[in-house]
PDB file of C-alpha atoms in Angstrom:
ATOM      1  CA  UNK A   1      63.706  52.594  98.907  1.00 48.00           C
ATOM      2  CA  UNK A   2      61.535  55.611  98.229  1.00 51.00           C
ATOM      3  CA  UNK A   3      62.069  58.310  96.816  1.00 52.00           C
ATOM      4  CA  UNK A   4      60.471  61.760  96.870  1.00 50.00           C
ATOM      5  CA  UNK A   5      60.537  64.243  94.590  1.00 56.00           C
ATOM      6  CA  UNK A   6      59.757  67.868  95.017  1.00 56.00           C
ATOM      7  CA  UNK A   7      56.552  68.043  92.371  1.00 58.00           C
ATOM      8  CA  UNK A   8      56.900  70.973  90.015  1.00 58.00           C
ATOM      9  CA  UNK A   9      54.489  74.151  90.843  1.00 57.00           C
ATOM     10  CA  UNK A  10      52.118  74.668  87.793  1.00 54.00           C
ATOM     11  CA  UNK A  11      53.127  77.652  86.051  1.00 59.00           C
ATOM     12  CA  UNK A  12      50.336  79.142  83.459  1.00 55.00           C
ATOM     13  CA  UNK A  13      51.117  80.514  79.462  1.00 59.00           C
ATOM     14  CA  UNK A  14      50.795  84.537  79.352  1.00 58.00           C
ATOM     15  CA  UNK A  15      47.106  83.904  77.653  1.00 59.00           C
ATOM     16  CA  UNK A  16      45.804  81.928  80.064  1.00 63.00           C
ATOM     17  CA  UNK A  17      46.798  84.377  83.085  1.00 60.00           C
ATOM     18  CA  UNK A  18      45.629  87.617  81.109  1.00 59.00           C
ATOM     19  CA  UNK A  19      41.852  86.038  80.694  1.00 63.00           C
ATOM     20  CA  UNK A  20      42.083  85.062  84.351  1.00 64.00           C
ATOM     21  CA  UNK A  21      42.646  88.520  85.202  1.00 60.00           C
ATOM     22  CA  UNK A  22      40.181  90.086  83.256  1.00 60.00           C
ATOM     23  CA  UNK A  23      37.725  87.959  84.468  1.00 63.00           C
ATOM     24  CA  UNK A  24      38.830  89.010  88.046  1.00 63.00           C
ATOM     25  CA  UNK A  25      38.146  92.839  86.985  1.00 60.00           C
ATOM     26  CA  UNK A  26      34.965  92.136  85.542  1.00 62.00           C
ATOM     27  CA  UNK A  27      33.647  90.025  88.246  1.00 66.00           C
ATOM     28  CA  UNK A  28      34.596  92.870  90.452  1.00 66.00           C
ATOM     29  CA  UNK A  29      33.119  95.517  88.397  1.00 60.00           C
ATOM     30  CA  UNK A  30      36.640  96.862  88.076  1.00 66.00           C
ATOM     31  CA  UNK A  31      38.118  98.580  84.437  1.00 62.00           C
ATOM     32  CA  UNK A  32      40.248  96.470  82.954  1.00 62.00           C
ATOM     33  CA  UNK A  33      43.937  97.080  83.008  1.00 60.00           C
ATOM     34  CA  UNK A  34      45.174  98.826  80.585  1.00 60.00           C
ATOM     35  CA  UNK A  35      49.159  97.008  81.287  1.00 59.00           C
ATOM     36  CA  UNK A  36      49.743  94.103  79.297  1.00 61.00           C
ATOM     37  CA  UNK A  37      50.305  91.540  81.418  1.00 56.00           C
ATOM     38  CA  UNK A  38      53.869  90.708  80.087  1.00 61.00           C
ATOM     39  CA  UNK A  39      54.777  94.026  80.744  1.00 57.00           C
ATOM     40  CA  UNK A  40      53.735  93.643  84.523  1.00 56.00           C
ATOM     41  CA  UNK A  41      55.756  90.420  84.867  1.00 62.00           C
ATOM     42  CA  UNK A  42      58.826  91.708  83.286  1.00 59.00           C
ATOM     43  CA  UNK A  43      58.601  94.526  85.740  1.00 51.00           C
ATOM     44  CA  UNK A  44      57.943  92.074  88.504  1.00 59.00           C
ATOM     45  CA  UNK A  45      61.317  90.433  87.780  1.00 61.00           C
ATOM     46  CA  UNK A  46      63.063  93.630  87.432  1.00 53.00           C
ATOM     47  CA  UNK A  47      62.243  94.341  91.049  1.00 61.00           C
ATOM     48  CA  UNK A  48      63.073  91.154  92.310  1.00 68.00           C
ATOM     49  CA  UNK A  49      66.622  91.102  90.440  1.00 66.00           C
ATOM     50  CA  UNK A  50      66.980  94.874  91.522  1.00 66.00           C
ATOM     51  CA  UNK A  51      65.902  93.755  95.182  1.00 65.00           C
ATOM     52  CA  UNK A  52      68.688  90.674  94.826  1.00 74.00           C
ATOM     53  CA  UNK A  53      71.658  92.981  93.823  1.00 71.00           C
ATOM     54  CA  UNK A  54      70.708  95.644  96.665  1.00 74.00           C
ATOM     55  CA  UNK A  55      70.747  92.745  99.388  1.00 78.00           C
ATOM     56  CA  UNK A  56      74.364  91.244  97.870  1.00 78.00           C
ATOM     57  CA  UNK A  57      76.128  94.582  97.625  1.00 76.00           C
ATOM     58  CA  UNK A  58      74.229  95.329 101.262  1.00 75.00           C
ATOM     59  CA  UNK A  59      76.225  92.163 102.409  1.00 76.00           C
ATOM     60  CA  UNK A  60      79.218  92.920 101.089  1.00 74.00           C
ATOM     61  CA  UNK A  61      79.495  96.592 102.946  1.00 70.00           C
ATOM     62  CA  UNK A  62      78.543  94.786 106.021  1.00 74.00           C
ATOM     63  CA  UNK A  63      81.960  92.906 105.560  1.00 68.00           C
ATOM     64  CA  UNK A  64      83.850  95.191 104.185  1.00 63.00           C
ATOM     65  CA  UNK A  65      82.670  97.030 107.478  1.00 62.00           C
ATOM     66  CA  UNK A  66      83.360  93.880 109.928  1.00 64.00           C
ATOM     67  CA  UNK A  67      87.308  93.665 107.881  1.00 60.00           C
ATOM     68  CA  UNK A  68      87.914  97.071 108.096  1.00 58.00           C
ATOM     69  CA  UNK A  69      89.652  97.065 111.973  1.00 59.00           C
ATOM     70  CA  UNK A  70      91.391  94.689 110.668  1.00 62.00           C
ATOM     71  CA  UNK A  71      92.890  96.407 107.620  1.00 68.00           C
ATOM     72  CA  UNK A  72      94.494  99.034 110.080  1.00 74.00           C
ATOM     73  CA  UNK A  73      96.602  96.337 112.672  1.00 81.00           C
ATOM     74  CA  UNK A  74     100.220  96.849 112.648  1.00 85.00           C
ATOM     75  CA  UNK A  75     102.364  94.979 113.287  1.00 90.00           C
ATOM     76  CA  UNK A  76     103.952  94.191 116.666  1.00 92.00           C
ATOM     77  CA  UNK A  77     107.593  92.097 117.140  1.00 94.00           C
ATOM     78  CA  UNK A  78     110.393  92.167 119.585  1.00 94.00           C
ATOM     79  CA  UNK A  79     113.881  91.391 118.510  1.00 93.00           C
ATOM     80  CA  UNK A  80     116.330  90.063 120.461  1.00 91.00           C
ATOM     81  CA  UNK A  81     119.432  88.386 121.505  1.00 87.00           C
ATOM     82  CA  UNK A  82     119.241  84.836 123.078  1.00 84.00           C
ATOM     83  CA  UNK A  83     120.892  84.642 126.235  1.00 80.00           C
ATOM     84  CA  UNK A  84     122.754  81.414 124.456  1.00 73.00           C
ATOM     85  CA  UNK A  85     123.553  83.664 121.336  1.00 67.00           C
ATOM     86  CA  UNK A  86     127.538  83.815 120.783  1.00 66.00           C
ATOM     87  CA  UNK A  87     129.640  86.745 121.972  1.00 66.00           C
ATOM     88  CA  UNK A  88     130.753  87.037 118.376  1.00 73.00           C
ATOM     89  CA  UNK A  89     128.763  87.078 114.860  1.00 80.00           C
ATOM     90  CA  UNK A  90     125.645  86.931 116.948  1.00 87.00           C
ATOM     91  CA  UNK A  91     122.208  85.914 116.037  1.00 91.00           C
ATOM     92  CA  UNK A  92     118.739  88.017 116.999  1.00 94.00           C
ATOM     93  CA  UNK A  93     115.952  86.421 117.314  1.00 95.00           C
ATOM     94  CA  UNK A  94     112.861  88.402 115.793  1.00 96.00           C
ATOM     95  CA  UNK A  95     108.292  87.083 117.094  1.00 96.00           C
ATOM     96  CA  UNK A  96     105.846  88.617 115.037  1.00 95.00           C
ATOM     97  CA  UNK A  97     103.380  89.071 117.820  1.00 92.00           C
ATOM     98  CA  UNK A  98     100.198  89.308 115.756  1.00 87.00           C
ATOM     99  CA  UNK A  99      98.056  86.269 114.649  1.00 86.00           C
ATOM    100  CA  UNK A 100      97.577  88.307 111.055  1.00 86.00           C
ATOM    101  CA  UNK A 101      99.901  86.513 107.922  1.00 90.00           C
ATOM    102  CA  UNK A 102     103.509  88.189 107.043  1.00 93.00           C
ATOM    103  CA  UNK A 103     103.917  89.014 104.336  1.00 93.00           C
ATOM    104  CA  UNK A 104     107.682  90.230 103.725  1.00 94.00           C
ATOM    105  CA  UNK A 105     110.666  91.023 106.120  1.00 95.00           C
ATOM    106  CA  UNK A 106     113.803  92.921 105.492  1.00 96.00           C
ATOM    107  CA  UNK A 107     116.838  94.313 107.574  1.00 96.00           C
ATOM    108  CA  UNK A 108     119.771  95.475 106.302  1.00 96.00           C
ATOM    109  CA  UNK A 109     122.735  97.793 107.787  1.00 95.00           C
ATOM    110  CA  UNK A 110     124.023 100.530 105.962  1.00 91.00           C
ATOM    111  CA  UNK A 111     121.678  99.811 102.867  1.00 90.00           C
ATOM    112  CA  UNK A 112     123.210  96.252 103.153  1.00 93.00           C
ATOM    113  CA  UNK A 113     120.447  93.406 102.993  1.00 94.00           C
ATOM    114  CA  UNK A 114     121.104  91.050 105.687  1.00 94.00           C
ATOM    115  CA  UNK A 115     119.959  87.567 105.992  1.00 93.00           C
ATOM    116  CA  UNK A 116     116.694  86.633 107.486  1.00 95.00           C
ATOM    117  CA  UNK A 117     115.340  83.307 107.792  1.00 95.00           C
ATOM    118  CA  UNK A 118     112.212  81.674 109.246  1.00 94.00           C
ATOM    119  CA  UNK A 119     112.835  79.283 112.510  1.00 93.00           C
ATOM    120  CA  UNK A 120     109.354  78.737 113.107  1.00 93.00           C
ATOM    121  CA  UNK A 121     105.328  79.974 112.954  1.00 91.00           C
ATOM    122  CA  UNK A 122     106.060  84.032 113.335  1.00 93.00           C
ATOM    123  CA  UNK A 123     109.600  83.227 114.466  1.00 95.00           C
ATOM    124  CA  UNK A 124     112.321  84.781 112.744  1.00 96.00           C
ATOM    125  CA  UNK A 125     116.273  84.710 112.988  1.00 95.00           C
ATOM    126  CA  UNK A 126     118.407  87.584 112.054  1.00 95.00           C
ATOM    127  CA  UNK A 127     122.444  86.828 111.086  1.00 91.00           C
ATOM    128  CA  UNK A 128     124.225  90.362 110.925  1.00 92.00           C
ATOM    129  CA  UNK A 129     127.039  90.896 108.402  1.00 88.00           C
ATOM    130  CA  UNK A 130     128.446  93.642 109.405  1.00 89.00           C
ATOM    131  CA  UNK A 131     128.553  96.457 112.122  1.00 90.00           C
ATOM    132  CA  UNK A 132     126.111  99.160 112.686  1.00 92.00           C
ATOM    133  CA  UNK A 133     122.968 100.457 112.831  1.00 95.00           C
ATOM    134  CA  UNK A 134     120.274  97.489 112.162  1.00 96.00           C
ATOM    135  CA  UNK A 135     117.009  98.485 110.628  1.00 96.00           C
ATOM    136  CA  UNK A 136     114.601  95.557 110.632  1.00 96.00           C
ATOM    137  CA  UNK A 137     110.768  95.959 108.921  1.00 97.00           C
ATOM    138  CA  UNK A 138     108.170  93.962 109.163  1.00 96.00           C
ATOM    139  CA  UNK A 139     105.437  93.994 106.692  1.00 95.00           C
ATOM    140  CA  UNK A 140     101.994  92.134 107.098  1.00 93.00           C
ATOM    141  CA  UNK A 141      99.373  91.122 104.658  1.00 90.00           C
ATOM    142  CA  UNK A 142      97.530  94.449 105.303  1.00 88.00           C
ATOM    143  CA  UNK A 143     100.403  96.346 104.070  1.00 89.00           C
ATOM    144  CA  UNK A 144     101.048  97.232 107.760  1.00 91.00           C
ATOM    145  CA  UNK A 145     104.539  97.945 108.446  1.00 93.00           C
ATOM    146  CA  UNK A 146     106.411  98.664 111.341  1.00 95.00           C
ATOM    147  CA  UNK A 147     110.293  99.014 112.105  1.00 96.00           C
ATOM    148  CA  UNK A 148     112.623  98.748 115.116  1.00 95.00           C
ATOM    149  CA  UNK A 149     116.465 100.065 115.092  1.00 95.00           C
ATOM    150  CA  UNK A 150     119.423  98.051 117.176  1.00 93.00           C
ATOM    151  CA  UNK A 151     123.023  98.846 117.024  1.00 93.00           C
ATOM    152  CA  UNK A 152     125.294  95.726 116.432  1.00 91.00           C
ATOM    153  CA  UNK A 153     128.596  96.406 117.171  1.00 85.00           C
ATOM    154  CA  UNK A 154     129.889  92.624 118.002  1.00 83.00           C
ATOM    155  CA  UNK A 155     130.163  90.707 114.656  1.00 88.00           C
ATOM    156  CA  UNK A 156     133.791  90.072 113.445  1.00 88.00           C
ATOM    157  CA  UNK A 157     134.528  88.591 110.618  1.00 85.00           C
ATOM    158  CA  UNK A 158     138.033  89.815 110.247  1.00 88.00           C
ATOM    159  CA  UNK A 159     141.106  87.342 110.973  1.00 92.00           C
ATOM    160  CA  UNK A 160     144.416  88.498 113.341  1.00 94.00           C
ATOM    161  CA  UNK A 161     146.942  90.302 112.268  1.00 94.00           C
ATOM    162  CA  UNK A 162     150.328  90.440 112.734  1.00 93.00           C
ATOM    163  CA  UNK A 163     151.398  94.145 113.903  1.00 94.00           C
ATOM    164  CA  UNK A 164     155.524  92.995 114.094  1.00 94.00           C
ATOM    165  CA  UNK A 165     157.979  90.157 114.219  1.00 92.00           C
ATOM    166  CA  UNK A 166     161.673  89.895 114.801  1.00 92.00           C
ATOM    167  CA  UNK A 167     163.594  86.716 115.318  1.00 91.00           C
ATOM    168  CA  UNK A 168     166.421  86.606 118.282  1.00 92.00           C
ATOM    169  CA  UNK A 169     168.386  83.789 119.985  1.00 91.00           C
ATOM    170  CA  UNK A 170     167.177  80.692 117.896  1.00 91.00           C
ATOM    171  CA  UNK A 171     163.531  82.035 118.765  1.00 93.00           C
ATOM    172  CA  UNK A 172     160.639  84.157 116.565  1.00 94.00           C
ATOM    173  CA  UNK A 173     158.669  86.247 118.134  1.00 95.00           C
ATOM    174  CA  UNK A 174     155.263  87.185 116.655  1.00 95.00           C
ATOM    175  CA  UNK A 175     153.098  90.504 117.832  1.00 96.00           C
ATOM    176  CA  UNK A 176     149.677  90.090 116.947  1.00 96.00           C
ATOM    177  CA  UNK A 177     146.559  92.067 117.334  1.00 94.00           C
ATOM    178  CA  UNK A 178     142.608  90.823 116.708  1.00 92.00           C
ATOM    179  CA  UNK A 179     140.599  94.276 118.080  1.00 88.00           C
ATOM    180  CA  UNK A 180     137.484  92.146 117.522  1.00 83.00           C
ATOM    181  CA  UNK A 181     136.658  88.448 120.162  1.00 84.00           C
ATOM    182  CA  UNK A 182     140.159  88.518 120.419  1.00 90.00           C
ATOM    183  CA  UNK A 183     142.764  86.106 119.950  1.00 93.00           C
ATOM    184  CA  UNK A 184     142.435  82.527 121.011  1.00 94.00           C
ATOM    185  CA  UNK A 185     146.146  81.793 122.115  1.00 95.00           C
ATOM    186  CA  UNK A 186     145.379  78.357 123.571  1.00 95.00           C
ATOM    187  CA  UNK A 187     144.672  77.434 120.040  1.00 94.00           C
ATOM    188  CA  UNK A 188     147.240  78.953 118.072  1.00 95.00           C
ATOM    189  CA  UNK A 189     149.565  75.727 116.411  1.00 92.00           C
ATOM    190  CA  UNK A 190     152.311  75.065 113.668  1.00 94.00           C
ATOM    191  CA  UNK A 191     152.795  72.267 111.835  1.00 94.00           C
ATOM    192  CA  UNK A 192     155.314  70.962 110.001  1.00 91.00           C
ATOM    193  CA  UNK A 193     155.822  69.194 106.451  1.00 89.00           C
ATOM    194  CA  UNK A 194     155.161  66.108 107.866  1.00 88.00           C
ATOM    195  CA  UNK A 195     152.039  66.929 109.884  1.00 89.00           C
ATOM    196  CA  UNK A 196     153.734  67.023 113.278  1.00 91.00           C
ATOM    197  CA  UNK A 197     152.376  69.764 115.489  1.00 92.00           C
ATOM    198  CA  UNK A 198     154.791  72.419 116.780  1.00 92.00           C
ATOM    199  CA  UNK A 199     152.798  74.259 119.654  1.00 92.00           C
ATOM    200  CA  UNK A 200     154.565  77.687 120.793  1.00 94.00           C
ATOM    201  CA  UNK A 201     156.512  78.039 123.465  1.00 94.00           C
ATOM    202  CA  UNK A 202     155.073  80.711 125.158  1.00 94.00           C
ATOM    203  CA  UNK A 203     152.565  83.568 124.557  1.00 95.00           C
ATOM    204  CA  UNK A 204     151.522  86.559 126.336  1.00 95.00           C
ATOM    205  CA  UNK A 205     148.439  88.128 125.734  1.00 94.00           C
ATOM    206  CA  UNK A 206     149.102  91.186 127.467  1.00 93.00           C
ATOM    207  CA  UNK A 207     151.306  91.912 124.906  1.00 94.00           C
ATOM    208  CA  UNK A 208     150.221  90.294 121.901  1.00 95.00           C
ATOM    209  CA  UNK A 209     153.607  88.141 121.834  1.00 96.00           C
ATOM    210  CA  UNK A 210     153.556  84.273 120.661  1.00 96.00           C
ATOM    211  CA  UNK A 211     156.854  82.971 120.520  1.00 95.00           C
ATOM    212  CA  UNK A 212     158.081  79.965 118.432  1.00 94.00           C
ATOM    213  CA  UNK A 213     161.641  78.420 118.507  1.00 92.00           C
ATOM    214  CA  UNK A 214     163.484  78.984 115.363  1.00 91.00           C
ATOM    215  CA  UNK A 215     162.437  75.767 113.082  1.00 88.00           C
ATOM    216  CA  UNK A 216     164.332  73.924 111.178  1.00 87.00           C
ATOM    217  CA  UNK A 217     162.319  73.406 108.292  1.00 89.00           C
ATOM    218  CA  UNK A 218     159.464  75.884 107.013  1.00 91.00           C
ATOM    219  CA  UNK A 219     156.108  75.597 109.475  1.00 93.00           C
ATOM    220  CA  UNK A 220     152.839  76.664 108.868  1.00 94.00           C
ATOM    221  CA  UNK A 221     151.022  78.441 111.686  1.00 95.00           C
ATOM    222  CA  UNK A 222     147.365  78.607 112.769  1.00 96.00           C
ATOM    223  CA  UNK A 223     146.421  81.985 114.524  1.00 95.00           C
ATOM    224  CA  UNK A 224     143.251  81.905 115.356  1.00 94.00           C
ATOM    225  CA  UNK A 225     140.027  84.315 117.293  1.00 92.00           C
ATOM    226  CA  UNK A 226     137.372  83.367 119.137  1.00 87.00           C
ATOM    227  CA  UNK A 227     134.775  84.281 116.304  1.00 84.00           C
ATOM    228  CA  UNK A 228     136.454  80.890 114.242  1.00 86.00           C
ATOM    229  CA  UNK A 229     138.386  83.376 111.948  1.00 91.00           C
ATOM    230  CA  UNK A 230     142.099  82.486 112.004  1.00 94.00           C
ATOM    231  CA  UNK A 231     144.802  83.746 110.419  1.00 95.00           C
ATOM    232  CA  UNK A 232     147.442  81.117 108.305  1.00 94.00           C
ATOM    233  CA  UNK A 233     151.132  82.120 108.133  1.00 92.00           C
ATOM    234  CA  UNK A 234     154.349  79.922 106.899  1.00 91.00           C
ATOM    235  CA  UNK A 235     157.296  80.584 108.760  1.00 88.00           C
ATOM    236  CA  UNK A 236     160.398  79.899 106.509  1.00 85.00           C
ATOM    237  CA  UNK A 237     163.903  78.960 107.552  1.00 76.00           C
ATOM    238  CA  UNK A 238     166.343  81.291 105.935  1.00 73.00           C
TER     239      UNK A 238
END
């Protein structure tokens, strides 16, 4: 195999060059120069280093100039409920609609940070806490920011209640009340000691009335909504 090498250009000692060039003057009946010849090449290389720092910082405006759009892009995202989402404790679904980095997002209600995690590439999911005014931000790697308001009035994390009871004619009747998904009465069971379930005997949710016969041993009942909270009661023979 062969090689080539770049040959090295012939450089020539400070001496040498300053007898060439005063042979040049006086073979061009030209005064001498007066310069020492160091002088001149220092100067020479001044220029050039000068002339190389003008053409990097040149370069660097030009992209600073080419970024600077960019620096001023806020951001754009839509939040939203899924059609899927549930009734109750619902989940929004925030897209970042901008192709630029995030670099933080927050949301909270009533100063109260709220959960926010990341479902996919710009794809966010939003789990509310609470009722209330939602105030989600999002910030990109500009330092852009921009923030969107939605009132969320459906998450209940609150078990029924029970407003009354009253027991009459071997039976207990229990008035309950769940002002947030409401109660699930289909699901509402006892059990007793043993295990054995002891379903009501009748409800009416018009009224807010489950009714139990009287048991003979102690029962623990299962009241619950439609947002999974349920309420746990023992009914106790007396």
């Amino acid at each position: 195999m062969i090689l080539f090498q770049k040959t090295p250009e012939p450089q020539l000692d400070m001496e040498t060059a300053g007898k060439i060039l005063e042979q040049a003057f006086a073979a061009n009946d030209t005064e001498p120069n007066t310069t020492p010849l160091d002088v001149l090449t220092a100067y020479s290389n001044y220029r050039r280093e000068r002339f190389t720092l003008q053409r990097s910082v040149l370069v660097v405006v030009m992209v600073l100039f080419l970024l600077l759009p960019f620096l001023f892009i806020p951001p754009s995202f839509t939040l939203s409920l899924p059609p899927q989402a549930s009734v109750s404790n619902p989940v929004y679904r925030l897209q970042v609609d901008t192709f630029m980095l995030v670099e933080r997002i927050t949301a909270t209600i009533d100063g109260h940070s709220l959960p926010v995690y990341e479902v996919d590439s710009h794809v966010y999911s939003i789990e509310p806490t609470r009722n209330g005014r939602m105030e989600v931000t999002v910030t990109l790697i500009n330092h852009q920011t921009q923030t969107q308001y939605i009132e969320v009035d459906s998450v209940d994390l609150d078990a029924p209640t029970i407003v009354s009871n009253q027991v009459e004619n071997g039976l207990v009747y229990l008035y309950l009340s769940d002002p947030g998904s409401g109660i699930h009465y289909e699901e509402i069971l006892a059990t007793d000691p043993g295990g054995q379930e002891v379903p009501p005997l009748s409800y009416d949710e018009e009224t807010g009335c489950v009714i139990f016969r009287y048991p003979e041993q102690s029962l623990n009942v299962y009241i619950p909504d439609y947002a999974g909270n349920a309420l746990h009661l023992i009914l106790t023979v007396q």
